[in-house]
Amino acid sequence: MSVSSAGRDGTAFHGAKIALFIGAKLITILRDEDRDIPWPGHWDMPGGGREGDETGLACVLRETQEELGLVIPATTPNWGRIYWKRGVAFWFFAAHLPASAEKDIVFGAEGQRWELIDPMSYLKHPKAIPQFQSRLADYLAGAS
């Protein structure tokens, strides 16, 4: 399935996340400490819940704009895959922007702060969200 058709196959999904590279670094968001949210105080990736009947790609592009102020063209993500957790589908994408895109980041209202980190550091970070560590590892390993 092409990245641009992600979510158009009729598969119901809950949300979407993206491994977004700014130059050689991965952008991460430190989640709030609110105990009512999943993974409080952990390093997350841009993305979130589906709204209406949007596709997986539309969901992650909207969420990335809301969270980081970055407008990513729909043709930019180069990898996408559905993952299942407890019978619920989630999209996970990867995209690369030039290092100069860092100046365009405008942090939104969710989370404590953002940070660019080495992707291998995210894979080992004790406060990274485990399922996103494994999904990033899939992408870096060249999973299709």
XYZ file of N, CA and C in Angstrom:
432
model
N 0.842 -1.183 0.000
C 0.000 0.000 0.000
C 0.884 1.242 0.000
N 0.527 2.211 -0.807
C 1.317 3.436 -0.838
C 1.024 4.290 0.387
N 1.999 5.099 0.758
C 1.814 5.973 1.916
C 0.655 6.930 1.681
N 0.514 7.423 0.457
C -0.538 8.400 0.182
C -1.942 7.816 0.306
N -2.090 6.493 0.209
C -3.416 5.885 0.342
C -3.671 5.360 1.749
N -2.771 5.635 2.680
C -2.878 5.109 4.044
C -4.212 5.456 4.669
N -4.943 4.434 5.036
C -6.226 4.628 5.693
C -7.397 4.664 4.743
N -7.150 4.536 3.445
C -8.251 4.549 2.477
C -8.736 3.148 2.145
N -8.174 2.127 2.777
C -8.531 0.750 2.468
C -9.719 0.254 3.285
N -10.308 1.126 4.078
C -11.463 0.757 4.879
C -11.129 0.239 6.267
N -9.827 0.088 6.572
C -9.433 -0.373 7.906
C -9.697 0.737 8.914
N -10.520 0.437 9.907
C -10.753 1.413 10.965
C -9.482 1.514 11.805
N -9.119 2.707 12.174
C -7.925 2.897 12.998
C -8.201 3.970 14.037
N -7.421 3.930 15.119
C -7.625 4.856 16.231
C -6.830 6.148 16.061
N -5.579 6.047 15.595
C -4.745 7.228 15.468
C -3.499 6.948 14.665
N -2.615 7.942 14.610
C -1.405 7.833 13.800
C -0.270 8.616 14.450
N 0.942 8.095 14.292
C 2.161 8.743 14.776
C 3.165 8.770 13.648
N 4.184 9.629 13.802
C 5.205 9.740 12.769
C 6.596 9.881 13.387
N 7.523 9.126 12.828
C 8.940 9.318 13.132
C 9.390 10.402 12.167
N 9.507 11.617 12.680
C 9.814 12.773 11.844
C 11.263 13.188 12.061
N 12.038 13.057 11.013
C 13.450 13.414 11.054
C 13.619 14.840 10.558
N 14.326 15.637 11.344
C 14.702 16.996 10.963
C 16.215 16.915 10.765
N 16.634 16.874 9.517
C 18.028 16.548 9.255
C 18.243 15.108 9.705
N 19.306 14.865 10.453
C 19.614 13.510 10.928
C 18.978 13.192 12.279
N 18.302 14.157 12.884
C 17.729 13.980 14.227
C 16.240 13.675 14.155
N 15.761 13.055 15.202
C 14.357 12.696 15.344
C 13.703 13.705 16.283
N 12.547 14.234 15.888
C 11.866 15.165 16.780
C 10.979 14.377 17.748
N 11.090 14.728 19.016
C 10.323 14.068 20.067
C 9.639 15.121 20.927
N 8.582 14.694 21.582
C 7.799 15.589 22.437
C 7.711 14.957 23.820
N 8.095 15.697 24.841
C 7.975 15.217 26.219
C 6.529 15.391 26.663
N 5.872 14.275 26.926
C 4.464 14.306 27.313
C 4.284 14.976 28.671
N 3.097 15.520 28.878
C 2.765 16.119 30.168
C 2.858 15.072 31.272
N 2.874 15.527 32.509
C 2.959 14.632 33.671
C 1.577 14.221 34.180
N 0.523 14.553 33.475
C -0.848 14.243 33.862
C -1.046 12.728 33.950
N -1.408 12.231 35.097
C -1.560 10.782 35.304
C -2.777 10.204 34.578
N -3.624 11.069 34.014
C -4.800 10.600 33.288
C -4.514 10.297 31.825
N -3.276 10.492 31.377
C -2.920 10.222 29.991
C -1.979 9.014 29.941
N -1.953 8.332 28.807
C -0.987 7.241 28.673
C 0.446 7.789 28.636
N 1.355 7.098 29.262
C 2.779 7.423 29.232
C 3.099 8.849 29.685
N 2.622 9.288 30.838
C 2.965 10.638 31.314
C 4.483 10.760 31.509
N 5.021 11.912 31.132
C 6.437 12.192 31.328
C 7.368 11.386 30.446
N 6.846 10.800 29.375
C 7.669 10.026 28.445
C 7.847 10.788 27.130
N 8.865 10.386 26.395
C 9.159 11.007 25.097
C 8.322 10.345 24.014
N 7.530 11.153 23.354
C 6.548 10.730 22.363
C 6.998 11.191 20.980
N 6.230 10.816 19.996
C 6.423 11.293 18.628
C 5.174 12.060 18.217
N 5.291 12.921 17.225
C 4.111 13.666 16.777
C 3.007 12.724 16.303
N 1.780 13.140 16.547
C 0.630 12.374 16.100
C -0.420 12.299 17.184
N -1.510 11.638 16.860
C -2.589 11.527 17.837
C -3.790 10.828 17.266
N -4.952 11.122 17.835
C -6.183 10.428 17.501
C -6.838 10.895 16.216
N -7.503 9.968 15.593
C -8.223 10.213 14.349
C -9.439 11.099 14.612
N -9.718 11.985 13.672
C -10.930 12.811 13.723
C -11.779 12.498 12.507
N -13.028 12.205 12.750
C -13.956 11.931 11.655
C -13.514 10.749 10.819
N -13.581 10.925 9.502
C -13.215 9.833 8.599
C -11.875 10.101 7.907
N -11.002 10.904 8.552
C -9.731 11.212 7.912
C -8.879 9.950 7.735
N -8.006 9.987 6.743
C -7.084 8.882 6.506
C -5.978 8.910 7.558
N -5.207 7.842 7.627
C -4.068 7.803 8.539
C -3.094 8.923 8.251
N -2.829 9.148 6.981
C -1.891 10.201 6.600
C -2.440 11.579 6.957
N -3.708 11.823 6.649
C -4.308 13.118 6.995
C -4.279 13.337 8.504
N -4.515 12.294 9.268
C -4.502 12.377 10.734
C -3.129 12.816 11.233
N -2.091 12.139 10.798
C -0.750 12.453 11.306
C -0.266 13.815 10.820
N -0.630 14.209 9.614
C -0.219 15.533 9.125
C -0.911 16.645 9.908
N -2.203 16.457 10.206
C -2.937 17.446 11.005
C -2.352 17.535 12.406
N -2.140 16.395 13.047
C -1.597 16.382 14.401
C -0.206 17.019 14.461
N 0.623 16.765 13.472
C 1.964 17.346 13.451
C 1.892 18.862 13.331
N 0.961 19.352 12.545
C 0.785 20.797 12.432
C 0.283 21.378 13.757
N -0.654 20.709 14.412
C -1.177 21.206 15.686
C -0.102 21.187 16.782
N 0.698 20.135 16.829
C 1.665 19.975 17.907
C 2.968 20.744 17.701
N 3.378 20.877 16.434
C 4.692 21.478 16.161
C 4.663 22.627 15.154
N 3.485 22.932 14.629
C 3.386 24.014 13.663
C 3.992 23.694 12.307
N 4.353 22.450 12.077
C 4.982 22.067 10.813
C 3.935 21.601 9.813
N 3.945 22.211 8.643
C 3.069 21.804 7.555
C 3.895 20.877 6.663
N 3.546 19.616 6.695
C 4.288 18.614 5.929
C 3.457 18.240 4.706
N 4.013 18.390 3.511
C 3.270 17.968 2.315
C 2.944 16.475 2.378
N 1.799 16.102 1.849
C 1.354 14.702 1.884
C 2.311 13.775 1.144
N 3.144 14.318 0.277
C 4.098 13.496 -0.469
C 5.399 13.269 0.298
N 5.585 13.900 1.457
C 6.845 13.810 2.203
C 7.022 12.484 2.953
N 6.024 11.965 3.666
C 6.242 10.673 4.340
C 6.646 9.595 3.334
N 7.688 8.860 3.685
C 8.225 7.862 2.762
C 7.970 6.425 3.219
N 7.293 6.259 4.357
C 7.054 4.923 4.895
C 5.830 4.978 5.788
N 5.014 3.967 5.718
C 3.842 3.884 6.578
C 3.406 2.448 6.745
N 2.880 2.162 7.926
C 2.493 0.791 8.241
C 1.425 0.808 9.331
N 0.492 -0.140 9.269
C -0.502 -0.314 10.327
C 0.070 -1.271 11.365
N -0.104 -0.906 12.625
C 0.240 -1.782 13.743
C -1.030 -2.025 14.536
N -1.112 -3.194 15.139
C -2.286 -3.569 15.922
C -1.904 -3.718 17.373
N -2.745 -3.187 18.245
C -2.555 -3.346 19.682
C -3.920 -3.634 20.294
N -4.048 -4.810 20.882
C -5.306 -5.249 21.508
C -6.499 -5.113 20.560
N -6.304 -5.484 19.303
C -7.368 -5.463 18.314
C -7.686 -4.099 17.722
N -6.875 -3.092 18.028
C -7.101 -1.733 17.523
C -5.933 -1.357 16.605
N -6.248 -0.791 15.444
C -5.234 -0.412 14.460
C -4.730 1.009 14.706
N -3.421 1.182 14.492
C -2.754 2.482 14.585
C -1.793 2.602 13.405
N -1.746 3.762 12.781
C -0.776 4.011 11.711
C 0.516 4.552 12.297
N 1.616 4.187 11.668
C 2.932 4.734 12.021
C 3.646 5.060 10.723
N 4.104 6.303 10.615
C 4.760 6.799 9.411
C 6.182 7.242 9.719
N 6.938 7.475 8.667
C 8.260 8.083 8.780
C 8.391 9.117 7.669
N 9.080 10.210 7.992
C 9.314 11.275 7.008
C 10.603 12.002 7.364
N 11.177 12.612 6.360
C 12.427 13.359 6.537
C 12.258 14.776 6.008
N 12.633 15.740 6.839
C 12.664 17.145 6.454
C 14.112 17.620 6.580
N 14.477 18.679 5.857
C 15.843 19.187 5.993
C 16.072 19.794 7.381
N 17.322 19.867 7.789
C 17.677 20.442 9.096
C 17.141 21.861 9.237
N 17.016 22.573 8.142
C 16.519 23.955 8.180
C 15.071 24.041 8.665
N 14.321 22.936 8.647
C 12.924 22.938 9.109
C 12.827 23.188 10.606
N 13.926 23.026 11.333
C 13.889 23.263 12.784
C 13.412 24.678 13.107
N 13.779 25.635 12.270
C 13.399 27.026 12.521
C 11.891 27.258 12.352
N 11.202 26.327 11.717
C 9.767 26.467 11.484
C 8.917 25.851 12.604
N 9.554 25.217 13.578
C 8.811 24.571 14.658
C 8.198 25.623 15.587
N 6.913 25.493 15.800
C 6.172 26.320 16.750
C 5.438 25.347 17.658
N 5.943 25.217 18.873
C 5.406 24.217 19.795
C 3.982 24.550 20.191
N 3.116 23.543 20.157
C 1.705 23.713 20.484
C 1.438 23.624 21.977
N 0.198 23.320 22.311
C -0.251 23.347 23.702
C -0.144 22.010 24.421
N 0.214 20.938 23.717
C 0.310 19.628 24.352
C 1.766 19.263 24.587
N 2.049 18.773 25.767
C 3.406 18.369 26.091
C 4.175 19.469 26.798
N 5.363 19.085 27.320
C 6.194 20.020 28.068
C 7.185 20.759 27.181
N 7.755 20.026 26.223
C 8.719 20.640 25.292
C 9.026 19.640 24.192
N 9.733 20.111 23.179
C 10.185 19.223 22.111
C 11.709 19.178 22.139
N 12.236 18.136 21.525
C 13.693 17.988 21.473
C 14.068 17.165 20.247
N 15.163 17.538 19.614
C 15.721 16.736 18.526
C 16.772 15.814 19.120
N 16.651 14.518 18.834
C 17.612 13.561 19.376
C 18.070 12.593 18.281
N 19.163 11.958 18.536
C 19.662 10.924 17.651
C 18.669 9.762 17.682
N 18.275 9.219 16.538
C 17.292 8.137 16.556
C 17.752 6.908 17.340
N 19.032 6.616 17.322
C 19.526 5.462 18.080
C 19.400 5.721 19.587
N 19.508 6.968 19.994
C 19.321 7.316 21.400
C 17.871 7.094 21.825
N 16.934 7.392 20.927
C 15.524 7.151 21.243
C 15.278 5.661 21.472
N 15.913 4.832 20.657
C 15.720 3.383 20.790
C 16.166 2.852 22.142
N 17.085 3.544 22.790
C 17.639 3.097 24.076
C 17.136 3.902 25.264
N 16.417 4.975 25.003
C 16.021 5.892 26.068
C 15.023 5.234 27.026
N 15.282 5.289 28.340
C 14.370 4.653 29.297
C 13.005 5.331 29.396
N 12.884 6.559 28.925
C 11.607 7.277 28.983
C 10.982 7.428 27.596
N 11.448 6.643 26.622
C 10.789 6.607 25.316
C 9.628 5.624 25.402
N 8.596 5.851 24.635
C 7.427 4.981 24.650
C 7.780 3.692 23.902
N 7.677 2.550 24.592
C 8.174 1.288 24.031
C 7.645 0.912 22.651
N 6.341 1.065 22.407
C 5.835 0.669 21.102
C 6.382 1.550 19.988
N 6.717 2.800 20.306
C 7.284 3.660 19.268
C 8.766 3.352 19.068
N 9.421 2.883 20.107
C 10.795 2.408 19.943
C 10.821 1.239 18.954
N 9.916 0.299 19.126
C 9.928 -0.870 18.237
C 9.495 -0.504 16.818
N 8.584 0.415 16.683
C 8.143 0.833 15.342
C 9.242 1.616 14.636
N 9.937 2.462 15.373
C 11.086 3.167 14.801
C 12.156 2.161 14.383
N 12.396 1.162 15.208
C 13.384 0.126 14.881
C 12.980 -0.599 13.587
N 11.688 -0.869 13.420
C 11.209 -1.492 12.170
C 11.576 -0.617 10.988
N 11.276 0.668 11.093
C 11.579 1.585 9.986
C 13.075 1.625 9.692
N 13.871 1.780 10.731
C 15.315 1.870 10.534
C 15.905 0.579 9.969
N 15.272 -0.541 10.257
C 15.740 -1.830 9.734
C 15.274 -2.085 8.306
N 14.447 -1.182 7.795
C 13.983 -1.327 6.423
C 12.772 -2.211 6.257
N 11.954 -2.318 7.292
C 10.744 -3.139 7.202
C 9.816 -2.567 6.151
N 9.120 -3.461 5.491
C 8.167 -2.994 4.463
C 6.750 -3.267 4.887
